[in-house]
PDB file of C-alpha atoms in Angstrom:
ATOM      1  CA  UNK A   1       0.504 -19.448  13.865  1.00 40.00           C
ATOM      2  CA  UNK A   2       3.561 -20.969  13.727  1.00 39.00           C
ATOM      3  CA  UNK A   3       2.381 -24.099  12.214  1.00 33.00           C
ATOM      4  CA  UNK A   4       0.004 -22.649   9.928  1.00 35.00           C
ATOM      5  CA  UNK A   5       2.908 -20.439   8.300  1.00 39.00           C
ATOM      6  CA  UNK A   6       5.108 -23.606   7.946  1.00 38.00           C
ATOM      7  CA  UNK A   7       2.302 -25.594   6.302  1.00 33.00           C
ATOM      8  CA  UNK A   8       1.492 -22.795   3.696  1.00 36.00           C
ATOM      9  CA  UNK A   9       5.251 -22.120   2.992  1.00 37.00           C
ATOM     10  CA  UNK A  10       5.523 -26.180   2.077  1.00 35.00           C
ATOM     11  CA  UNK A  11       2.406 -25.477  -0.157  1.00 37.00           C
ATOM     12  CA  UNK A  12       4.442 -23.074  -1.902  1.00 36.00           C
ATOM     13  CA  UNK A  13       7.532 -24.943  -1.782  1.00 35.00           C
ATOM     14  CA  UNK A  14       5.342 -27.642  -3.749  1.00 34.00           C
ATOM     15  CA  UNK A  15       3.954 -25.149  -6.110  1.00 35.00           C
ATOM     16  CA  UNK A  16       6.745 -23.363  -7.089  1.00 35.00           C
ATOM     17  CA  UNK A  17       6.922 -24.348 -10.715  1.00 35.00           C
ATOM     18  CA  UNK A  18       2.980 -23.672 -11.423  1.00 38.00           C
ATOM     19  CA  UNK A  19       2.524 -20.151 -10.583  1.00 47.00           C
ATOM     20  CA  UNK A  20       1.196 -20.338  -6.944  1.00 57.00           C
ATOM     21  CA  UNK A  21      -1.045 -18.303  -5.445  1.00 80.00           C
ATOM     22  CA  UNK A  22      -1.443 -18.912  -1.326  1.00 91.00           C
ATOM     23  CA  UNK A  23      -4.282 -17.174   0.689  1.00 94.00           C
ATOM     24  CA  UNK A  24      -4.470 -16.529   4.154  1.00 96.00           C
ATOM     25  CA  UNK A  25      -1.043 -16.171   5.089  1.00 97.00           C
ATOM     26  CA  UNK A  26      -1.067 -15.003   8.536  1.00 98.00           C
ATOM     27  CA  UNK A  27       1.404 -12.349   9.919  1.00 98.00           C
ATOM     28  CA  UNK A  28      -0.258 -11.698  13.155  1.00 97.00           C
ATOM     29  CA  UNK A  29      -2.086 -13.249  15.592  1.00 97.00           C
ATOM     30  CA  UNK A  30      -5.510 -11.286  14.586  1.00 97.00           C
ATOM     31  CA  UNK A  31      -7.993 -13.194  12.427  1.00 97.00           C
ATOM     32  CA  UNK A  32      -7.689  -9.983  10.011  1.00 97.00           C
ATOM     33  CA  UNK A  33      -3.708 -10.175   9.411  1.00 98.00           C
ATOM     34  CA  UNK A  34      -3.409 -11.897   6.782  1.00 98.00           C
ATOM     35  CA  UNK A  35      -2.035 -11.581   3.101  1.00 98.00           C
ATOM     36  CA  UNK A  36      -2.256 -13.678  -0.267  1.00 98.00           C
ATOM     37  CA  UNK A  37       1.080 -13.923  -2.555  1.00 97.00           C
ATOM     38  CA  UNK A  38       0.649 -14.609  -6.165  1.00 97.00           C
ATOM     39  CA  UNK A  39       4.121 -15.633  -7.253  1.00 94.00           C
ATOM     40  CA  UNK A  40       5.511 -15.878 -10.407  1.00 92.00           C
ATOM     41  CA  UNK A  41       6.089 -19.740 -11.420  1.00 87.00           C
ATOM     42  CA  UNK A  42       9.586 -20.988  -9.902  1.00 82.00           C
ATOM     43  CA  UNK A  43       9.794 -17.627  -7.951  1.00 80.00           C
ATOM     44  CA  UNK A  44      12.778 -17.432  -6.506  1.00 89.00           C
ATOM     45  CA  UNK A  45      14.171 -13.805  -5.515  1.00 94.00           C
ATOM     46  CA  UNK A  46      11.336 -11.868  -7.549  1.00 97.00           C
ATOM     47  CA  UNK A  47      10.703  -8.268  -6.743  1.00 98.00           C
ATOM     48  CA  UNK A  48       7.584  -7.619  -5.159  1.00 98.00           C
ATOM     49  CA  UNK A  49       5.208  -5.306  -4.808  1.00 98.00           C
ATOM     50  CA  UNK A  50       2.994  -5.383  -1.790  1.00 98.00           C
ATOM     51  CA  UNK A  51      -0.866  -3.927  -2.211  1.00 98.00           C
ATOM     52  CA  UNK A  52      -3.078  -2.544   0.406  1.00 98.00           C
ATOM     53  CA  UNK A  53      -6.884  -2.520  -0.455  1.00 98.00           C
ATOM     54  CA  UNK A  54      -8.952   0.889   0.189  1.00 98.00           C
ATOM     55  CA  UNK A  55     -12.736   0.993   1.950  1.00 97.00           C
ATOM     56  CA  UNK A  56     -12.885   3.920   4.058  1.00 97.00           C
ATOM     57  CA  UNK A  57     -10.663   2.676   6.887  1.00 98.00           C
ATOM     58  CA  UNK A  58     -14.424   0.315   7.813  1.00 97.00           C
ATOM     59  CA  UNK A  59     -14.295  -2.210   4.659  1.00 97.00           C
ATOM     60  CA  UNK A  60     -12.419  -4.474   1.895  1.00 97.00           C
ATOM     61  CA  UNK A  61     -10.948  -6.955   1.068  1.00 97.00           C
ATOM     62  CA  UNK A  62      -7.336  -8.258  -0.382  1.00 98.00           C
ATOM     63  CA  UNK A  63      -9.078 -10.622  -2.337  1.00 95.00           C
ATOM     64  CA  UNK A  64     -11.115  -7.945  -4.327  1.00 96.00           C
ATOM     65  CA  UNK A  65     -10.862  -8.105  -8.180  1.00 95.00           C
ATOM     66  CA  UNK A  66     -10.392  -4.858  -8.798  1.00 97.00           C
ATOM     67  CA  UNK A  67      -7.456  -4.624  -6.277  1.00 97.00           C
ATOM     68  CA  UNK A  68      -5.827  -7.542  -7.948  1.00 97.00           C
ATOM     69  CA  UNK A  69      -6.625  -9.081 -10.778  1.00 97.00           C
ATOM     70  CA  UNK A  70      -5.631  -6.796 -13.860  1.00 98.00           C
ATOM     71  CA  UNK A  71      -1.954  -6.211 -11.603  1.00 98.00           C
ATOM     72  CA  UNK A  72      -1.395  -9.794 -11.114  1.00 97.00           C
ATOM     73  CA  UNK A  73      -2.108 -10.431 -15.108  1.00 97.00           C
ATOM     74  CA  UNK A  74       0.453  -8.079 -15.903  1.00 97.00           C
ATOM     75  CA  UNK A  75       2.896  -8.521 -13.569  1.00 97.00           C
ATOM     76  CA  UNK A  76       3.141 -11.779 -12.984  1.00 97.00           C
ATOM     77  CA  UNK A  77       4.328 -13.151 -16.274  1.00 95.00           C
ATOM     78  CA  UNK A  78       7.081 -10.398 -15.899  1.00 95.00           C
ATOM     79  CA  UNK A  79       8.254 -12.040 -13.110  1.00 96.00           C
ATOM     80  CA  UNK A  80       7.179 -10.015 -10.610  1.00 97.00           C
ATOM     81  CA  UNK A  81       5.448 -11.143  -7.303  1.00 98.00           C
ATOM     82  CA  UNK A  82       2.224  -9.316  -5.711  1.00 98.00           C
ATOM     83  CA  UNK A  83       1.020  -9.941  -2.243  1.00 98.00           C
ATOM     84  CA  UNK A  84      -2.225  -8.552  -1.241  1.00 98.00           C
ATOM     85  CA  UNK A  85      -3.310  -7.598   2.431  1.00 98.00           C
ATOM     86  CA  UNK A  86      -5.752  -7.449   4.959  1.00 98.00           C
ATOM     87  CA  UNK A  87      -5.556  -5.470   7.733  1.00 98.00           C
ATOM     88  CA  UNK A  88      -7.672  -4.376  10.966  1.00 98.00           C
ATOM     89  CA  UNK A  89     -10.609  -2.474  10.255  1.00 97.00           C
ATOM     90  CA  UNK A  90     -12.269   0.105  11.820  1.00 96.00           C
ATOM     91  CA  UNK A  91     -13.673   0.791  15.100  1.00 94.00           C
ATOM     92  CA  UNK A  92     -11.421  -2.068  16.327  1.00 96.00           C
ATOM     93  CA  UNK A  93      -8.480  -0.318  14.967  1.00 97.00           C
ATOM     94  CA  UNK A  94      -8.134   3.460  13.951  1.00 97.00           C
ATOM     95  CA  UNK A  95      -5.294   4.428  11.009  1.00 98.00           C
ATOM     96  CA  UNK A  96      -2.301   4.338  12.715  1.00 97.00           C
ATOM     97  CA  UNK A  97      -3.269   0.979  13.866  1.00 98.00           C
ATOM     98  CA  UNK A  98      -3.868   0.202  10.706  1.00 98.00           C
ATOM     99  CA  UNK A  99      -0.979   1.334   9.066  1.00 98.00           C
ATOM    100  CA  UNK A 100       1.321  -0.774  12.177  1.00 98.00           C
ATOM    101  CA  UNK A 101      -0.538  -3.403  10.565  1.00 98.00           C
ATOM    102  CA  UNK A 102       0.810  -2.875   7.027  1.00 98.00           C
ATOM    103  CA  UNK A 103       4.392  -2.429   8.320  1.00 98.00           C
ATOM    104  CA  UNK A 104       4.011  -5.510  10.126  1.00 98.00           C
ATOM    105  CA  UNK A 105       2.843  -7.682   7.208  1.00 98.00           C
ATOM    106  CA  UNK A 106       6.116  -6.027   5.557  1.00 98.00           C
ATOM    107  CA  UNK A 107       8.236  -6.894   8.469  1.00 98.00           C
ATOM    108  CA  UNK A 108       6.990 -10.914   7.848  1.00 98.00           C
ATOM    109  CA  UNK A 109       7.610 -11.057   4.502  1.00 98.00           C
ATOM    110  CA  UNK A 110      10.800  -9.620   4.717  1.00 98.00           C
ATOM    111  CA  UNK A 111      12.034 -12.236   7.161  1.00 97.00           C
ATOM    112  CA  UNK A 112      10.354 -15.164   5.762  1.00 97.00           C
ATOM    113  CA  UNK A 113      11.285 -13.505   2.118  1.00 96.00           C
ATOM    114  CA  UNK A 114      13.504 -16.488   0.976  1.00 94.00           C
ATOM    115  CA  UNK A 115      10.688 -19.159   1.621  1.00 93.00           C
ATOM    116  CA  UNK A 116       8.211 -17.095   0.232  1.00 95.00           C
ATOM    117  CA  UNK A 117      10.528 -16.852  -2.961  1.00 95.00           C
ATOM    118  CA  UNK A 118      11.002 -12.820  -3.278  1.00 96.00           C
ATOM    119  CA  UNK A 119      13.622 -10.644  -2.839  1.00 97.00           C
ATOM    120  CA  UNK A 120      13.376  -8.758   0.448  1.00 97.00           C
ATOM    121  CA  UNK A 121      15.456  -5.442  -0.941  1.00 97.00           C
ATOM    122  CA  UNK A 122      13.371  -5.010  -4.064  1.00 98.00           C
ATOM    123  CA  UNK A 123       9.900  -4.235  -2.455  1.00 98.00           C
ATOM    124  CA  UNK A 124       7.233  -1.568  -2.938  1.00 98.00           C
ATOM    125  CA  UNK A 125       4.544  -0.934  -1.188  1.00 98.00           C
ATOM    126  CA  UNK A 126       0.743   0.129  -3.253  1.00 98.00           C
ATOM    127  CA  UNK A 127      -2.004   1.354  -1.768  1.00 98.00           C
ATOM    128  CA  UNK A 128      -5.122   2.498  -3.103  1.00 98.00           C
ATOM    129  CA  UNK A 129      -7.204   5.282  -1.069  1.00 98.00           C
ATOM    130  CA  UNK A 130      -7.305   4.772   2.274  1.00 98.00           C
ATOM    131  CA  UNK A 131      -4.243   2.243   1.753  1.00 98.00           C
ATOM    132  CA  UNK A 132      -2.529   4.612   0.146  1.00 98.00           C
ATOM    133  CA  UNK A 133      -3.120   7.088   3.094  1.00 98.00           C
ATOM    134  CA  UNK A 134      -1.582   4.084   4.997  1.00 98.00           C
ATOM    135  CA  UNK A 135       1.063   3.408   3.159  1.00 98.00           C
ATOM    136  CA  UNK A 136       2.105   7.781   2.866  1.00 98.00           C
ATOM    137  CA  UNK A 137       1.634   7.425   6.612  1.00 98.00           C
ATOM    138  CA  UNK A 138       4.259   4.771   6.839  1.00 98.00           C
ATOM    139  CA  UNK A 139       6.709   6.840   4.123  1.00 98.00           C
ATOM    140  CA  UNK A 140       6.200   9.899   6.706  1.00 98.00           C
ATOM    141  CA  UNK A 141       6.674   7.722   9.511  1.00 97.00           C
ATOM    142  CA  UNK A 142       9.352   5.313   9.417  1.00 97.00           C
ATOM    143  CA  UNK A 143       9.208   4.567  12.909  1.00 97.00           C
ATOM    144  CA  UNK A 144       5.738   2.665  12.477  1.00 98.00           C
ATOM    145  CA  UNK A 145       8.209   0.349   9.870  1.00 98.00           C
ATOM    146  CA  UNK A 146      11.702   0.275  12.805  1.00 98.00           C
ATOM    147  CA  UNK A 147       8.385  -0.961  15.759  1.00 97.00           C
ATOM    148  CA  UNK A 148       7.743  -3.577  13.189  1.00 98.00           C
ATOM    149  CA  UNK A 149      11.217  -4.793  12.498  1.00 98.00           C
ATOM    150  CA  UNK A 150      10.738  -3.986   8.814  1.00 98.00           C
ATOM    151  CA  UNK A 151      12.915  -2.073   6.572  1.00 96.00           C
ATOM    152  CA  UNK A 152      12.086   0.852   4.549  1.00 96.00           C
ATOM    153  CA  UNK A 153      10.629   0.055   1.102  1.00 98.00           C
ATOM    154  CA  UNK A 154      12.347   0.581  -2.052  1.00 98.00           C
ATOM    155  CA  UNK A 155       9.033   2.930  -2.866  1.00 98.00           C
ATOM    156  CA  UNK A 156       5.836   4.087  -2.463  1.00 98.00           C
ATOM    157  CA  UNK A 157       2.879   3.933  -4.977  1.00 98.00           C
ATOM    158  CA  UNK A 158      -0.087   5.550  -3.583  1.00 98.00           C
ATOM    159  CA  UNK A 159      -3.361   4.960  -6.024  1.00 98.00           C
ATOM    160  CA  UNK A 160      -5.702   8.449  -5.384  1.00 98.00           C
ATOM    161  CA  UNK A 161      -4.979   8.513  -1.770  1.00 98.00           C
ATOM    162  CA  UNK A 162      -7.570   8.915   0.275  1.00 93.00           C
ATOM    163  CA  UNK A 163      -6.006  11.119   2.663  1.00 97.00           C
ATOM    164  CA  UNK A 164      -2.601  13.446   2.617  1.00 98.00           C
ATOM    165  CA  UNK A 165      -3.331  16.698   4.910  1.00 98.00           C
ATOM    166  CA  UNK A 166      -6.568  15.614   7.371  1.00 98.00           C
ATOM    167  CA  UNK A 167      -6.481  18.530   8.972  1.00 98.00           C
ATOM    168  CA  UNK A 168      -7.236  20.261   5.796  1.00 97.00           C
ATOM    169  CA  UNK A 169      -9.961  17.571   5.203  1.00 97.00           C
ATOM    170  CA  UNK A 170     -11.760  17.664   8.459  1.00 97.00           C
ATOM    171  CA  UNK A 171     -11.666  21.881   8.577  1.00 96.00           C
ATOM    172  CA  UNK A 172     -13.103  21.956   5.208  1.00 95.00           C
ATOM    173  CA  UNK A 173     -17.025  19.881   3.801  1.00 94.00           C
ATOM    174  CA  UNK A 174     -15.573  16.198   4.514  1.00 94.00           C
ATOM    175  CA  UNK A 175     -17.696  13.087   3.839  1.00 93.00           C
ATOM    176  CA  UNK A 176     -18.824  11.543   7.522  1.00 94.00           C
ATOM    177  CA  UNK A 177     -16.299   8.168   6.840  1.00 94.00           C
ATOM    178  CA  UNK A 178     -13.849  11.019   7.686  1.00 97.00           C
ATOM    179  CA  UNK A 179     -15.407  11.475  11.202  1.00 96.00           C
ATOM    180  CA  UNK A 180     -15.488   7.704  11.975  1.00 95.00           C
ATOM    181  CA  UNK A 181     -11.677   7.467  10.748  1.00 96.00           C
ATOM    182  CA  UNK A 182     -10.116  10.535  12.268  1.00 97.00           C
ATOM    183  CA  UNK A 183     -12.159  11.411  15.408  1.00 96.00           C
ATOM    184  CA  UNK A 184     -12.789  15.036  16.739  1.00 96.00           C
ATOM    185  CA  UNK A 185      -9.360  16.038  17.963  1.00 97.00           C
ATOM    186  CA  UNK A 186      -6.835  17.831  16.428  1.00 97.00           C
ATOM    187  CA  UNK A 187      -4.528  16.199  17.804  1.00 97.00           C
ATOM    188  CA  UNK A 188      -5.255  13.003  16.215  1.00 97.00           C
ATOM    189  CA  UNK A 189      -5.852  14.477  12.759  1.00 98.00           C
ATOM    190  CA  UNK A 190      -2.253  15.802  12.875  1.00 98.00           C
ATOM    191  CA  UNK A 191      -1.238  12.736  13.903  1.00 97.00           C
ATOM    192  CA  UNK A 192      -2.416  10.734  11.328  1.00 98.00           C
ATOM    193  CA  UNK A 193      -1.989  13.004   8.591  1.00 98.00           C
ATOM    194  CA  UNK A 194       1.153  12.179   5.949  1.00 98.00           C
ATOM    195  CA  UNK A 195       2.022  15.945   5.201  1.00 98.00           C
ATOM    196  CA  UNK A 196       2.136  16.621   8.684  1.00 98.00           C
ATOM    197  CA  UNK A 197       4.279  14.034   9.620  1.00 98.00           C
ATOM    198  CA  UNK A 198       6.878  13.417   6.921  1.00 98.00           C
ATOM    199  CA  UNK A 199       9.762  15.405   8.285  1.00 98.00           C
ATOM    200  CA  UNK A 200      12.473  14.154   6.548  1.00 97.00           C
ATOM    201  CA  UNK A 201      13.579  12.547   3.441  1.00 97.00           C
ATOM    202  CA  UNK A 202      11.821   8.889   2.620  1.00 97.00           C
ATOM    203  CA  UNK A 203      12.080   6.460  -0.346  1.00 98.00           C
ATOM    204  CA  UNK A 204      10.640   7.233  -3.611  1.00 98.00           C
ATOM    205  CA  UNK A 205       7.024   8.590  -4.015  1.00 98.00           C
ATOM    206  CA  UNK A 206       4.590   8.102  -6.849  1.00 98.00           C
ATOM    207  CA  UNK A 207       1.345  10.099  -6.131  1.00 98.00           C
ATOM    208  CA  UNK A 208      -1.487   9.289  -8.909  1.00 98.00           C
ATOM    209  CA  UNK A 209      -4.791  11.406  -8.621  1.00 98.00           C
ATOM    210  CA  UNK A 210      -7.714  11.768 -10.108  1.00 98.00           C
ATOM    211  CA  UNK A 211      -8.572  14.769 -11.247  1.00 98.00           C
ATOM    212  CA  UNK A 212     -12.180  14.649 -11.569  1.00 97.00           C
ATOM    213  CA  UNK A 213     -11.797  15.113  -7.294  1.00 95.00           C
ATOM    214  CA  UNK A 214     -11.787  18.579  -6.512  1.00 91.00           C
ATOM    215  CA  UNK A 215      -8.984  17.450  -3.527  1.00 92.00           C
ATOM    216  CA  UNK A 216      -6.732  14.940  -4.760  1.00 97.00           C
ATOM    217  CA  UNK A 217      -4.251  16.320  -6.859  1.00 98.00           C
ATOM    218  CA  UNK A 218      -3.778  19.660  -4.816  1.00 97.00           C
ATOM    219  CA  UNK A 219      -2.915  17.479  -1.774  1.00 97.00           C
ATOM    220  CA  UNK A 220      -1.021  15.290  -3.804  1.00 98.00           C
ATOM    221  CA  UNK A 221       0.988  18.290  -4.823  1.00 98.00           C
ATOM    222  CA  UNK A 222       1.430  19.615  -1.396  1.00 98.00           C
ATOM    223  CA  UNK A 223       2.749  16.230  -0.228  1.00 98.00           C
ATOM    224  CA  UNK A 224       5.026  15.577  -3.018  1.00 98.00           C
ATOM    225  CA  UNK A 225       6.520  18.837  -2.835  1.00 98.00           C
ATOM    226  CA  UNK A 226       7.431  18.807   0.579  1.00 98.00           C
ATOM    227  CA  UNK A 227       9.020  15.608   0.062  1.00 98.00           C
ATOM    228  CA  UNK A 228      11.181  16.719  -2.689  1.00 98.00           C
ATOM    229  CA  UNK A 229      12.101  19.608  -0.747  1.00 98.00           C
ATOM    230  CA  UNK A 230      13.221  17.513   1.856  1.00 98.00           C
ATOM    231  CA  UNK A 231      15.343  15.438  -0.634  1.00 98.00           C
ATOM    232  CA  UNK A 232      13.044  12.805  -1.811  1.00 98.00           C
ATOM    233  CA  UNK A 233      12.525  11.408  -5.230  1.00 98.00           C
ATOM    234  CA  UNK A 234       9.244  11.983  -5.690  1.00 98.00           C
ATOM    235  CA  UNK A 235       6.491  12.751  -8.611  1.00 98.00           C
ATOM    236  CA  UNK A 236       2.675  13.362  -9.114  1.00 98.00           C
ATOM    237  CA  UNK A 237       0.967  11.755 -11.784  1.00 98.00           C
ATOM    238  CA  UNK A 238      -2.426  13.486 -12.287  1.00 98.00           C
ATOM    239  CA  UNK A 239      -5.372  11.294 -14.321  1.00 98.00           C
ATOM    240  CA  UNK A 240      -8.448  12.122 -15.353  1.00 98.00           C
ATOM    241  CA  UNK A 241      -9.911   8.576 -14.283  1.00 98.00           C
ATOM    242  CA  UNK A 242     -12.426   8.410 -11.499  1.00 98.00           C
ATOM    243  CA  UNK A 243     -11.237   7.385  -8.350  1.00 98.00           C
ATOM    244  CA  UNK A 244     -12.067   3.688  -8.669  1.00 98.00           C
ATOM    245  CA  UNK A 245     -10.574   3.331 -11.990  1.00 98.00           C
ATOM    246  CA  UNK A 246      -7.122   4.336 -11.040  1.00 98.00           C
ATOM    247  CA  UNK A 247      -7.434   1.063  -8.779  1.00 98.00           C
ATOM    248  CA  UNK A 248      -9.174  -1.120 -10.801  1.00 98.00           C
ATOM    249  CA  UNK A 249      -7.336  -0.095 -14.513  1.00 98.00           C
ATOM    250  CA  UNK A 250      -3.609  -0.344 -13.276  1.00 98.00           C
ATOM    251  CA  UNK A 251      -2.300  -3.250 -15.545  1.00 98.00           C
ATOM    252  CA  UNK A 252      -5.276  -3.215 -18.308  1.00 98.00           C
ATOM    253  CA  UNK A 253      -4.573   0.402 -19.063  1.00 98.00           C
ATOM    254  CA  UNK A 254      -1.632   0.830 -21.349  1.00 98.00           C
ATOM    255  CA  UNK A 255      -0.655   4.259 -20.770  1.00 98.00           C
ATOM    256  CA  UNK A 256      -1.283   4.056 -17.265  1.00 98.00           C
ATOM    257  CA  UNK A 257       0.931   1.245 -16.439  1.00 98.00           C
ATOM    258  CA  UNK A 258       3.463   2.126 -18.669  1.00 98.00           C
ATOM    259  CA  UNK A 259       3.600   5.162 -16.479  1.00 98.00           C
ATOM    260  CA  UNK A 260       3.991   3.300 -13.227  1.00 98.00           C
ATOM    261  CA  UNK A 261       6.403   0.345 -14.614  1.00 98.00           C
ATOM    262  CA  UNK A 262       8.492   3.662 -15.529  1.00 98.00           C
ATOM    263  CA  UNK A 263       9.044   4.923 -11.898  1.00 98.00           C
ATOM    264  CA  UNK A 264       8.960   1.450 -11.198  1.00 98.00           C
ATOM    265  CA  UNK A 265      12.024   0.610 -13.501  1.00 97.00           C
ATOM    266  CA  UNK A 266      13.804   3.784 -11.677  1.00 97.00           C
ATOM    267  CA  UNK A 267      14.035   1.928  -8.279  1.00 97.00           C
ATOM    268  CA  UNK A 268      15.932  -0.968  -9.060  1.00 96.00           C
ATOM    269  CA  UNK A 269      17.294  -3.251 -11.820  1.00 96.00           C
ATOM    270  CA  UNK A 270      14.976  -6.077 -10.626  1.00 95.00           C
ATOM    271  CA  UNK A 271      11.887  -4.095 -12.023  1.00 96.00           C
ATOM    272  CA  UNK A 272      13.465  -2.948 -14.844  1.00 95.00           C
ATOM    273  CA  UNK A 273      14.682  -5.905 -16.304  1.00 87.00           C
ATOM    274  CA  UNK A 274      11.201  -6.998 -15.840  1.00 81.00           C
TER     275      UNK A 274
END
């Protein structure tokens, strides 16, 4: 693996000034661990934000279109670096698996962050639906990011999370993808539940829901307001968009991104001045 990192850093290294885009990065031994970093030409420091497809916790792919294409068009001529994931799927690895996975793909980047040409303090980690669930679990869990060796993001975007409070979920009519991620025991939907588990304060949150479903925003609330009351910067940003077009409109959709380049902006300098 060794090798095979050194070899695609060179690539980028040899790239730098034409806008490189390297796939298969690996940052674990599994055949699944691996990301894609579209960098902005002569990167060199850029802020990055750090994307983790949806599918259920059983499917997708970092490579999808609709998880990357309209973000890298608008945020890579601003100077601003995106690096898209893959991660173990389901049954070979259930969500808090998967979400060890995430903070280890931060914990790489971070430590190879000045070959890779982005700045290693100025990164935020996206998720869209059951990435997002990933990604709130990390924000509630920060020891899933100190087993990994990574630091704590500047912030957290989650796109219509797919999962906040899963006890809540499975007690209530639940979709059967929600017995194949979560199990039967309580235990394990506590667990892996965000509101459960955030129990103190974290970096910033940006919850956007959709709300043409009947669950998103009202857990989105819930989690957001717990944050804040445990002294988090955090904020919901309720749109009526379906759930796939909060993923797949974020950097086509003026209003939309304007939005998230505004919370954006309020992390750090690095995204603002972009």
């Amino acid at each position: 693996m060794r090798l095979l990192s050194a070899l695609l850093l060179a690539g980028f290294v040899a790239c730098a000034n034409a806008a490189p885009s390297l796939t298969d990065i690996p940052y674990g031994p599994e055949p699944e661990q691996r990301f894609d970093l579209h960098a902005p030409p002569g990167a060199q420091a850029a802020p990055l934000i750090l994307m983790v497809h949806g599918g259920g916790w059983i499917r997708g792919d970092k490579e999808m279109g609709r998880v990357v294409d309209n973000k890298v068009s608008r945020w890579l001529p601003r100077g601003i670096a995106f690096v898209s994931i893959n991660y173990r799927m389901q049954p070979k690895a259930p969500p808090l698996e998967q979400a060890r996975d995430v903070a280890r793909a931060l914990a790489y980047i971070e430590n190879n962050s000045a070959r890779l040409g982005v700045d290693r303090s100025n990164i935020v980690l996206m998720g869209h639906s059951a990435g997002a669930h990933l990604i709130a679990l990390l924000a509630a869990r920060p020891e899933l990011l100190d087993e990994a060796g990574a630091k704590t993001p500047l912030g957290f975007v989650l796109l219509d999370s797919g999962a906040l409070d899963v006890p809540a979920i499975m007690n209530a009519r639940h979709f059967r993808l929600y017995d194949r991620a979560f199990g039967s025991s309580p235990a394990d939907w506590v667990a892996a539940s965000p509101f459960h588990q955030l129990r103190q304060a974290t970096a910033p949150i940006l919850a956007i829901c959709s709300t043409r479903r009947d669950e998103a925003c009202p857990q989105a609330r819930a989690f957001v307001s717990k944050a804040v009351g445990l002294g988090s910067l955090a904020e919901v940003l309720p749109l009526d968009k379906t759930h796939g077009e909060i993923n797949a409109q974020l950097g086509a959709d003026p209003a939309y991104t304007a939005s998230v380049e505004h919370f954006l902006g309020r992390l750090s300098p690095a995204f603002a001045n972009k």
